[in-house]
Every structure is written in C-alpha cells, then in structure tokens.
Amino acid sequence: MSKHGINENKNKNKKRKAYRDTAVKKAKEPKQNKQRRGRKTVSYENVPIDEYREYSQNEVKFNKNILKKTLIIFGIIVVLVLSVTLFVNRDNITWDNFTAWFSESVIGTSKGEGYPTDIMGTTVSKGNFKLIGGRACYASDTSYVELSDTGGKIINSQLSFSNPVVRGTQNYSIVYGLSAKGFLINDAQKTKYKGTTKKPIFTADVNNKGEYCIVTEGSGYLSVLTAYNSDNEKKYEYSFADYYITCVSINDSGTGAVCCGVTTVNGAEHSKVYVLDFTSGKPVREYEFSESVIYDSFYLSSDMVGAVASNAIYFMDFDSDTPTKTEYNSRTLKTYDYNPATKNLTVALSRSGDGRNCDILFFNSSGENEYIINSKYRVDSISTYKGTLGILSEGTAYILEEDGTVDSKTDAGNDAQTILLYDTDKAFILGISEIRDAEFD
C-alpha cells in the first residue's frame, strides 16, 4: 500500500472517532438534563432553594421587628424631649409666637442682618424697652418696633403721638400716648388694633389674653377707667371723683383691675389703691397711703398686688385690710424690674448720694423678700430671667449670685441704658441709637 493510502485511512479513522464521540455525547445529554430536573437546585450556601427562601423570609421578619421596636423607642424619646421642652417653655408657647417664628424662620420674612440694629426714630426712653414674647420691643418718638431674633422688624408701626408709653406682658403690649388720645394693641406678630379715646389718656395696661384697660380724663370726674375685651368691646367702666389715677394693672383673667391714684391733702401727696371687680359697681377694697406716691403696680397673683412707691414697696393681700411694707430707710429708689413670667419684683435702692452702693431686694410671687444683695455697684438697670439676676452698671453688664458675687460679665457699651435678660447668659442692651445682643463670659 502506498504512503498516500495509509494517510487517507488514518484520516478516515479520526473522522469516525470524532463522529462516535459526538453521538455518545448527544445520547447522554438528555439523560443528564432529566437528572438535573429531577433533583433540587443547590444555592451558594449549599441549601435547597425552598429552605433558603423560608430562611430568608424569617430573617426579613426578624429584621423588621427589630426596626419597628427601634423606631418605637426613638419615637418615645423624641416625645419625652419635646414634652420637657414644651413644659419648660410653656409660658411663651402661644399661637402668636408660633406664627411669628414660622414667618421668620420658615418663610423668611422679618429676617434682619443681626445685631446691633439701629433704632427707628430719635430716642427711646428706658421704660419703653420691653421683652414681649421673648423678643426685644421698643417705642421711640416715631414708631413701635418688635425685633426678630436676627434684628429684623416683625412689627414696625408708625405712632401718631410723640410721648409714648409701653406696658406689656409675656405676649401682648399696649402703647399709648401720655396725655394723647391714641393707642395700639400688639401681640407677638402684629399690631392687632389701633384705637383712639375721646379724652386724653392717663395710663393703660393689657393682660396676656389681649384684654386691656385705659384710664382717661373724665367729664365731671378726675379719671375714668374703661375695660375692653380682646375684641376691643367695652365691658366695664368706673369713674373716680377724688383721685387722679396714675397707674392701672389688669388681672390675668380679665375680671378686675387695680388702680392707683394720687391727690394732695394740706400740701402733702397721698395715694389710694382701688381694687375693682368688673361685676361690681364699686371697689371691693381700698388702701390709703399717707405722704406716699405710688409709681407702679403689678399683679403677683389673682389676690395679691405689689406696688413701687416713693418711700416703700407695698404688697396688698386682698384678704387683708393692711398692706405689708418694706421701707427705703434713707435709701433712694434707683430702678426696679417686674418679671411677668415669674411674677417677681426686683428693686435697687442706693445707699449713697451718687447712686452707687446699691441694695438689691428680690421679692417672690408671694411678696416675700427672698434675699438682699449689698452691692458696691451703681445699678443703672436691672433684669431677671427665671432665677438669674442681671444688672447694668456704668457700661458693664453683670450676672450676680444671691450673695452678690459676680458670676459673669460683659461689655455693654458706654451708652448702655437698659438691660433685658432673655436667657441665663444672654441679654439685649438698649443704647442711645442702637440695640445690641450681648453674651456673658
């Protein structure tokens, strides 16, 4: 056989073998596929898929239960924190304050450029710088302004009278023109009402519900008190024949008021305090003070009033005919502060002619003198925030402990006139032409 024939036979044998291997492979493949379909597929954990799915579902349920419990615990913690926060700040939580915060922080209106901020008008007297709803407010000779936390103007109302007086509570203020006929009622967000009286105004006051009293010159009487509800409707009137009413305080419920009047007897000034019930046609109680002029009065509770006078501090319990008295004893009244939130009265009395070396007397809501600080400072202004006492003395603001030691201080500016604490370590400062925000070191 030739070499060519041998090679041809070899090629034929290779083709036969390849064909045979292919046929065997095709014959076995269906059987292997049947075997695969007959047994369960194995997952990567080497667990049958049905058991794996059951395991995975149980694991998901377990994880969901943990997540649910975690969210419940977190929700309880959030509710507790909010509850404590709301309780601590309950006095300032009102719809008006909320809307003012929403307008400033969320919407962005009344947003200022921060402190210090210039005052509107020419001058602001010390007594016309107040804290209403936790914000600084003032009345100048041209405007009533309430400032936001960033120094923006939440309220900016033009005044039609040049000698304004501001009286305020935690959430409301009344601004009236002394011996004028115009007045404004303001909440923490806006001027709610502008009104006028027929006769010139002597004094006025507003409570935390927006109810107010105005005392005017009377026709045939020395003074006339008119009480209004929060809708500005007259609900009570009383006329005074013997005393000029110089200050009035309306109670929190809007059911009564205390009026302090002054007259002259044989050349000496005398005062009388009238306790009025708006359901009665005559005073339910009267207190007389010889040779004394009452400057201001405040409700400490529904049946107790404190009064700052020319020679003493008086507290009148309506269950008693005799007021309690703390005399000045040759000391001079320098300044005082009434906190409507805590119902505390703080008074600074100077032991020296130049106003220095002041005794600071702190009275609680029961009229008790809790403590006296014998300080070396001249107290130009005084303010309290809860249990914190702050004073302004010759351009420096101090936080004082009950024993008179300095807890902290800050530079208030040489032109500083008034301090208003709004936190334990923060205060607004009234200067001659601007209002500053100070933080104590």
Coordinates of C-alpha atoms in Angstrom, one line a residue:
M1 CA 0.0 0.0 0.0
S2 CA 1.2 3.4 -0.9
K3 CA 2.0 6.1 1.6
H4 CA -0.8 8.2 0.3
G5 CA -3.3 5.3 1.0
I6 CA -2.0 4.9 4.6
N7 CA -2.6 8.6 5.3
E8 CA -6.1 8.5 3.8
N9 CA -7.0 5.6 6.1
K10 CA -5.8 7.5 9.2
N11 CA -7.9 10.5 8.3
K12 CA -10.9 8.3 8.0
N13 CA -10.3 6.7 11.4
K14 CA -10.1 10.2 13.0
K15 CA -13.4 11.3 11.5
R16 CA -15.1 8.0 12.6
K17 CA -13.9 8.5 16.2
A18 CA -15.0 12.2 16.3
Y19 CA -18.4 11.2 14.9
R20 CA -18.7 8.4 17.5
D21 CA -17.7 10.8 20.4
T22 CA -20.3 13.3 19.3
A23 CA -23.0 10.7 19.0
V24 CA -22.3 9.4 22.5
K25 CA -22.3 12.9 24.0
K26 CA -25.7 13.7 22.4
A27 CA -27.1 10.4 23.6
K28 CA -26.1 11.1 27.2
E29 CA -27.2 14.8 27.4
P30 CA -31.0 14.3 27.6
K31 CA -30.5 11.8 30.5
Q32 CA -28.3 14.3 32.4
N33 CA -30.9 17.1 31.8
K34 CA -33.6 14.7 33.2
Q35 CA -31.4 14.1 36.2
R36 CA -31.0 17.8 36.8
R37 CA -34.7 18.4 36.6
G38 CA -35.3 15.6 39.0
R39 CA -33.2 16.9 41.9
K40 CA -33.4 20.3 43.7
T41 CA -31.1 23.1 42.8
V42 CA -28.4 23.9 45.4
S43 CA -27.8 27.6 46.4
Y44 CA -24.5 29.1 47.1
E45 CA -24.9 28.1 50.8
N46 CA -25.4 24.5 49.7
V47 CA -29.1 24.8 51.0
P48 CA -32.1 23.7 48.9
I49 CA -33.8 26.8 47.4
D50 CA -37.1 26.2 49.3
E51 CA -35.4 26.1 52.6
Y52 CA -33.3 29.1 51.7
R53 CA -36.3 31.1 50.8
E54 CA -38.0 30.2 54.1
Y55 CA -34.8 31.1 56.0
S56 CA -34.6 34.5 54.1
Q57 CA -38.2 35.3 54.8
N58 CA -37.8 34.6 58.6
E59 CA -34.7 36.7 58.6
V60 CA -36.5 39.6 57.0
K61 CA -39.4 39.3 59.5
F62 CA -36.8 39.3 62.3
N63 CA -35.1 42.4 61.0
K64 CA -38.4 44.2 60.5
N65 CA -39.3 43.5 64.2
I66 CA -36.0 45.0 65.4
L67 CA -36.5 48.0 63.2
K68 CA -40.1 48.5 64.4
K69 CA -39.0 48.3 68.1
T70 CA -36.1 50.7 67.4
L71 CA -38.4 53.3 65.8
I72 CA -40.9 53.0 68.7
I73 CA -38.2 53.6 71.3
F74 CA -36.8 56.5 69.2
G75 CA -40.3 58.0 69.0
I76 CA -40.8 57.7 72.7
I77 CA -37.5 59.5 73.3
V78 CA -38.5 62.3 70.9
V79 CA -41.9 62.7 72.6
L80 CA -40.3 62.9 76.0
V81 CA -37.7 65.5 74.9
L82 CA -40.5 67.6 73.2
S83 CA -42.7 67.3 76.3
V84 CA -40.0 68.6 78.6
T85 CA -39.1 71.4 76.2
L86 CA -42.8 72.4 75.9
F87 CA -43.2 72.3 79.7
V88 CA -40.1 74.4 80.4
N89 CA -41.2 77.0 77.7
R90 CA -44.9 76.7 78.3
D91 CA -45.3 80.4 79.2
N92 CA -44.0 81.5 75.8
I93 CA -45.8 78.9 73.7
T94 CA -48.8 80.6 72.0
W95 CA -50.2 80.6 68.6
D96 CA -49.0 84.2 68.0
N97 CA -45.4 83.2 69.0
F98 CA -45.6 80.2 66.7
T99 CA -46.7 82.2 63.7
A100 CA -44.1 84.8 64.4
W101 CA -41.4 82.0 64.5
F102 CA -42.8 80.4 61.3
S103 CA -42.8 83.7 59.5
E104 CA -39.2 84.5 60.4
S105 CA -37.6 81.0 60.3
V106 CA -39.5 79.2 57.7
I107 CA -40.9 81.8 55.3
G108 CA -38.0 84.2 55.9
T109 CA -40.0 87.4 56.4
S110 CA -38.8 89.8 59.1
K111 CA -35.3 88.5 58.6
G112 CA -32.6 91.0 59.6
E113 CA -28.9 91.3 59.3
G114 CA -28.2 90.6 63.0
Y115 CA -27.4 92.8 66.0
P116 CA -26.6 95.6 66.6
T117 CA -29.6 97.2 64.9
D118 CA -30.4 100.9 64.6
I119 CA -33.5 102.2 66.4
M120 CA -36.3 103.8 64.4
G121 CA -36.8 107.4 65.5
T122 CA -34.7 109.7 67.6
T123 CA -34.9 108.5 71.2
V124 CA -36.2 105.5 73.2
S125 CA -36.7 106.0 77.0
K126 CA -35.5 103.4 79.4
G127 CA -39.1 102.4 80.4
N128 CA -40.1 101.8 76.8
F129 CA -37.7 99.0 76.1
K130 CA -39.5 95.7 76.8
L131 CA -39.4 91.9 76.3
I132 CA -42.6 90.7 74.7
G133 CA -42.8 87.0 73.6
G134 CA -39.0 86.7 74.2
R135 CA -38.2 89.4 71.8
A136 CA -37.0 92.9 72.2
C137 CA -39.6 95.7 71.6
Y138 CA -39.5 99.4 72.0
A139 CA -41.4 102.6 71.4
S140 CA -39.5 105.6 70.1
D141 CA -40.8 109.1 69.4
T142 CA -42.0 107.9 66.0
S143 CA -42.5 104.1 66.0
Y144 CA -43.3 100.9 67.9
V145 CA -41.0 98.1 66.8
E146 CA -40.7 94.5 67.7
L147 CA -37.5 92.8 66.6
S148 CA -36.9 89.3 65.4
D149 CA -34.0 87.0 66.6
T150 CA -31.9 88.3 63.7
G151 CA -32.7 92.0 64.3
G152 CA -35.4 92.2 61.6
K153 CA -38.7 94.1 62.2
I154 CA -41.6 91.9 62.9
I155 CA -43.7 94.9 63.8
N156 CA -43.0 98.5 62.7
S157 CA -46.0 100.7 63.4
Q158 CA -45.9 104.4 63.0
L159 CA -47.0 106.4 66.1
S160 CA -49.3 109.4 65.9
F161 CA -48.2 110.6 69.3
S162 CA -44.8 111.8 70.4
N163 CA -44.8 110.8 74.1
P164 CA -45.4 107.1 74.0
V165 CA -45.6 104.7 77.0
V166 CA -45.3 100.9 76.7
R167 CA -46.9 98.4 79.1
G168 CA -46.5 94.7 78.3
T169 CA -47.0 91.1 79.4
Q170 CA -45.4 88.0 78.0
N171 CA -47.2 88.1 74.8
Y172 CA -49.1 91.4 74.5
S173 CA -48.2 95.1 74.7
I174 CA -50.2 98.3 74.7
V175 CA -48.6 101.5 73.5
Y176 CA -50.4 104.8 74.3
G177 CA -49.6 108.4 74.1
L178 CA -49.4 110.1 77.5
S179 CA -52.0 112.9 77.6
A180 CA -52.8 112.0 73.9
K181 CA -55.7 110.0 72.6
G182 CA -54.2 107.3 70.5
F183 CA -53.2 103.7 71.4
L184 CA -52.0 100.4 69.9
I185 CA -52.6 96.8 70.9
N186 CA -49.9 94.4 69.8
D187 CA -49.3 90.7 70.0
A188 CA -46.1 88.8 69.2
Q189 CA -46.7 89.0 65.5
K190 CA -48.5 92.2 64.5
T191 CA -50.3 95.3 65.7
K192 CA -53.8 94.0 66.2
Y193 CA -55.7 97.2 66.9
K194 CA -55.2 100.9 66.6
G195 CA -57.7 103.0 68.6
T196 CA -58.5 106.4 69.9
T197 CA -60.2 107.7 73.0
K198 CA -62.5 110.8 73.5
K199 CA -60.4 112.2 76.3
P200 CA -56.6 112.3 76.9
I201 CA -55.0 109.1 78.3
F202 CA -53.5 109.0 81.8
T203 CA -52.5 105.3 81.9
A204 CA -53.3 101.9 80.5
D205 CA -52.5 98.1 80.8
V206 CA -53.0 94.9 78.9
N207 CA -53.1 91.2 80.1
N208 CA -51.8 88.0 78.5
K209 CA -55.2 87.4 76.8
G210 CA -55.2 90.7 74.9
E211 CA -57.8 92.3 77.3
Y212 CA -57.0 95.9 78.4
C213 CA -57.9 98.9 80.5
I214 CA -57.5 102.6 79.6
V215 CA -57.8 105.4 82.1
T216 CA -58.6 108.8 80.7
E217 CA -59.5 112.2 81.8
G218 CA -63.2 112.3 82.9
S219 CA -66.2 114.5 82.2
G220 CA -67.2 115.7 85.6
Y221 CA -64.7 113.3 87.2
L222 CA -61.0 113.3 87.8
S223 CA -60.4 110.0 86.0
V224 CA -62.4 107.3 84.2
L225 CA -61.4 103.6 83.7
T226 CA -62.7 101.7 80.7
A227 CA -62.1 98.0 80.4
Y228 CA -62.2 96.2 77.0
N229 CA -62.3 92.5 75.9
S230 CA -59.9 91.1 73.3
D231 CA -62.3 92.1 70.6
N232 CA -62.0 95.7 71.6
E233 CA -65.5 95.9 73.0
K234 CA -66.2 97.9 76.2
K235 CA -67.2 95.7 79.1
Y236 CA -66.8 97.9 82.2
E237 CA -66.5 101.5 83.2
Y238 CA -65.8 103.2 86.5
S239 CA -65.3 106.9 87.4
F240 CA -63.1 108.4 90.1
A241 CA -64.1 111.6 91.8
D242 CA -61.3 112.1 94.3
Y243 CA -58.1 110.8 92.9
Y244 CA -56.2 111.2 89.6
I245 CA -55.3 107.6 88.5
T246 CA -51.6 107.4 87.6
C247 CA -51.2 103.6 87.0
V248 CA -53.5 100.7 86.4
S249 CA -53.0 96.9 86.3
I250 CA -55.5 94.4 84.9
N251 CA -55.5 90.8 86.2
D252 CA -54.7 87.8 84.1
S253 CA -58.3 86.6 83.9
G254 CA -59.6 90.0 82.8
T255 CA -62.2 90.1 85.6
G256 CA -60.8 93.0 87.6
A257 CA -58.1 95.7 87.9
V258 CA -56.1 97.7 90.4
C259 CA -56.0 101.5 90.0
C260 CA -53.5 103.7 91.9
G261 CA -54.4 107.3 92.4
V262 CA -52.9 110.4 93.8
T263 CA -54.2 113.6 95.4
T264 CA -53.0 116.4 97.6
V265 CA -54.0 116.9 101.3
N266 CA -52.8 120.0 103.1
G267 CA -49.9 120.3 100.6
A268 CA -48.8 116.6 101.0
E269 CA -49.3 113.9 98.4
H270 CA -51.5 110.9 99.3
S271 CA -52.2 107.8 97.4
K272 CA -55.1 105.3 97.2
V273 CA -55.3 101.9 95.7
Y274 CA -58.7 100.8 94.3
V275 CA -59.4 97.1 93.8
L276 CA -62.1 96.7 91.1
D277 CA -64.2 93.7 90.2
F278 CA -65.8 94.2 86.8
T279 CA -69.1 92.7 88.0
S280 CA -69.4 95.3 90.8
G281 CA -70.3 98.9 90.6
K282 CA -68.0 99.9 93.4
P283 CA -64.4 99.0 94.6
V284 CA -64.3 95.7 96.5
R285 CA -61.3 97.0 98.6
E286 CA -59.4 100.3 99.1
Y287 CA -56.0 101.0 100.6
E288 CA -54.8 104.5 101.6
F289 CA -51.2 105.7 101.9
S290 CA -50.2 108.9 103.5
E291 CA -47.3 111.0 102.2
S292 CA -46.6 108.5 99.5
V293 CA -46.8 108.4 95.7
I294 CA -47.3 105.0 94.0
Y295 CA -45.4 104.8 90.8
D296 CA -46.3 101.4 89.5
S297 CA -48.3 98.3 90.4
F298 CA -48.3 94.6 89.4
Y299 CA -50.4 91.5 89.9
L300 CA -48.4 88.8 91.7
S301 CA -51.4 86.5 91.9
S302 CA -55.2 86.8 91.5
D303 CA -55.5 88.1 95.0
M304 CA -52.2 90.0 95.6
V305 CA -50.7 93.1 94.2
G306 CA -47.2 94.7 94.6
A307 CA -46.6 98.4 94.3
V308 CA -43.5 100.5 94.0
A309 CA -43.9 103.9 95.8
S310 CA -41.8 106.9 96.6
N311 CA -40.9 105.7 100.1
A312 CA -41.6 102.0 100.2
I313 CA -42.5 98.7 98.5
Y314 CA -46.1 97.7 99.3
F315 CA -47.8 94.3 99.0
M316 CA -51.6 94.1 99.3
D317 CA -53.3 90.8 100.0
F318 CA -56.9 91.2 99.2
D319 CA -57.9 89.1 102.2
S320 CA -56.3 91.7 104.5
D321 CA -57.0 95.4 105.1
T322 CA -53.4 96.1 106.0
P323 CA -50.7 96.0 103.3
T324 CA -47.2 94.9 104.1
K325 CA -44.4 97.4 103.7
T326 CA -40.7 97.5 103.1
E327 CA -39.4 101.0 103.7
Y328 CA -36.5 102.5 101.9
N329 CA -35.0 103.9 105.2
S330 CA -33.0 106.8 103.8
R331 CA -32.1 104.9 100.7
T332 CA -33.0 106.2 97.2
L333 CA -35.0 104.2 94.7
K334 CA -32.7 103.7 91.7
T335 CA -34.6 101.3 89.5
Y336 CA -36.8 98.2 89.6
D337 CA -37.9 95.3 87.4
Y338 CA -41.1 93.3 87.3
N339 CA -41.0 89.9 85.5
P340 CA -44.5 89.0 84.2
A341 CA -43.4 85.4 83.6
T342 CA -42.2 84.6 87.1
K343 CA -44.2 87.4 88.9
N344 CA -41.0 88.5 90.7
L345 CA -40.2 92.1 91.7
T346 CA -36.6 93.3 92.0
V347 CA -35.8 96.7 93.4
A348 CA -32.4 98.6 93.6
L349 CA -32.0 101.1 96.5
S350 CA -28.9 103.3 96.6
R351 CA -27.2 103.9 100.0
S352 CA -25.2 106.8 98.7
G353 CA -26.0 110.1 97.0
D354 CA -24.2 109.3 93.8
G355 CA -26.3 106.2 93.2
R356 CA -23.6 103.7 94.0
N357 CA -23.6 101.0 96.7
C358 CA -27.0 99.7 95.9
D359 CA -29.0 97.2 97.9
I360 CA -30.9 94.8 95.6
L361 CA -34.1 93.4 97.0
F362 CA -35.6 90.3 95.4
F363 CA -39.3 89.7 96.1
N364 CA -41.0 86.4 95.0
S365 CA -44.6 86.0 93.8
S366 CA -45.8 85.8 97.4
G367 CA -44.4 89.2 98.2
E368 CA -41.7 87.7 100.4
N369 CA -38.2 89.3 100.3
E370 CA -36.2 86.2 99.5
Y371 CA -32.7 87.8 99.6
I372 CA -30.9 91.2 99.6
I373 CA -27.6 91.8 97.8
N374 CA -25.5 94.6 99.3
S375 CA -23.5 95.5 96.1
K376 CA -20.9 98.1 95.5
Y377 CA -22.2 98.9 92.1
R378 CA -24.3 101.7 90.7
V379 CA -27.3 99.9 89.3
D380 CA -28.5 101.7 86.2
S381 CA -30.8 99.0 85.1
I382 CA -31.9 95.6 86.4
S383 CA -33.4 92.5 84.9
T384 CA -34.3 88.9 85.9
Y385 CA -34.7 85.7 83.8
K386 CA -36.1 82.9 85.9
G387 CA -33.5 82.5 88.6
T388 CA -30.9 84.7 87.0
L389 CA -30.3 88.3 88.1
G390 CA -28.5 90.8 85.8
I391 CA -27.6 94.4 86.3
L392 CA -26.2 97.2 84.1
S393 CA -23.6 99.4 85.8
E394 CA -21.6 102.1 84.0
G395 CA -21.3 100.4 80.7
T396 CA -20.8 96.8 82.0
A397 CA -23.4 94.1 82.4
Y398 CA -23.1 91.7 85.3
I399 CA -24.7 88.4 86.3
L400 CA -24.8 88.3 90.1
E401 CA -25.2 85.4 92.5
E402 CA -27.5 85.7 95.5
D403 CA -24.6 86.6 97.8
G404 CA -23.5 89.4 95.5
T405 CA -20.5 87.8 93.8
V406 CA -20.1 88.2 90.1
D407 CA -20.9 85.1 88.1
S408 CA -20.1 86.6 84.7
K409 CA -19.9 90.0 83.0
T410 CA -19.7 91.5 79.5
D411 CA -19.1 94.9 77.9
A412 CA -22.4 96.6 77.3
G413 CA -21.1 99.8 75.8
N414 CA -20.6 103.3 77.3
D415 CA -24.0 104.4 76.0
A416 CA -25.9 101.4 77.5
Q417 CA -29.2 102.5 79.2
T418 CA -31.2 99.3 79.8
I419 CA -30.6 95.6 80.1
L420 CA -33.1 92.8 79.3
L421 CA -32.1 89.3 80.1
Y422 CA -33.7 86.8 77.7
D423 CA -31.6 83.8 78.7
T424 CA -29.3 82.8 81.6
D425 CA -26.3 84.2 79.8
K426 CA -27.7 86.5 77.1
A427 CA -29.3 89.9 77.1
F428 CA -30.5 92.7 74.9
I429 CA -28.9 96.1 75.6
L430 CA -30.5 99.5 74.7
G431 CA -28.0 102.1 73.6
I432 CA -28.6 105.7 72.6
S433 CA -29.1 104.8 68.9
E434 CA -29.0 101.1 68.6
I435 CA -30.0 97.8 70.3
R436 CA -27.3 95.2 70.9
D437 CA -27.2 91.5 71.7
A438 CA -24.8 90.7 74.5
E439 CA -23.5 87.3 75.7
F440 CA -21.9 86.9 79.1
D441 CA -18.5 85.3 79.5

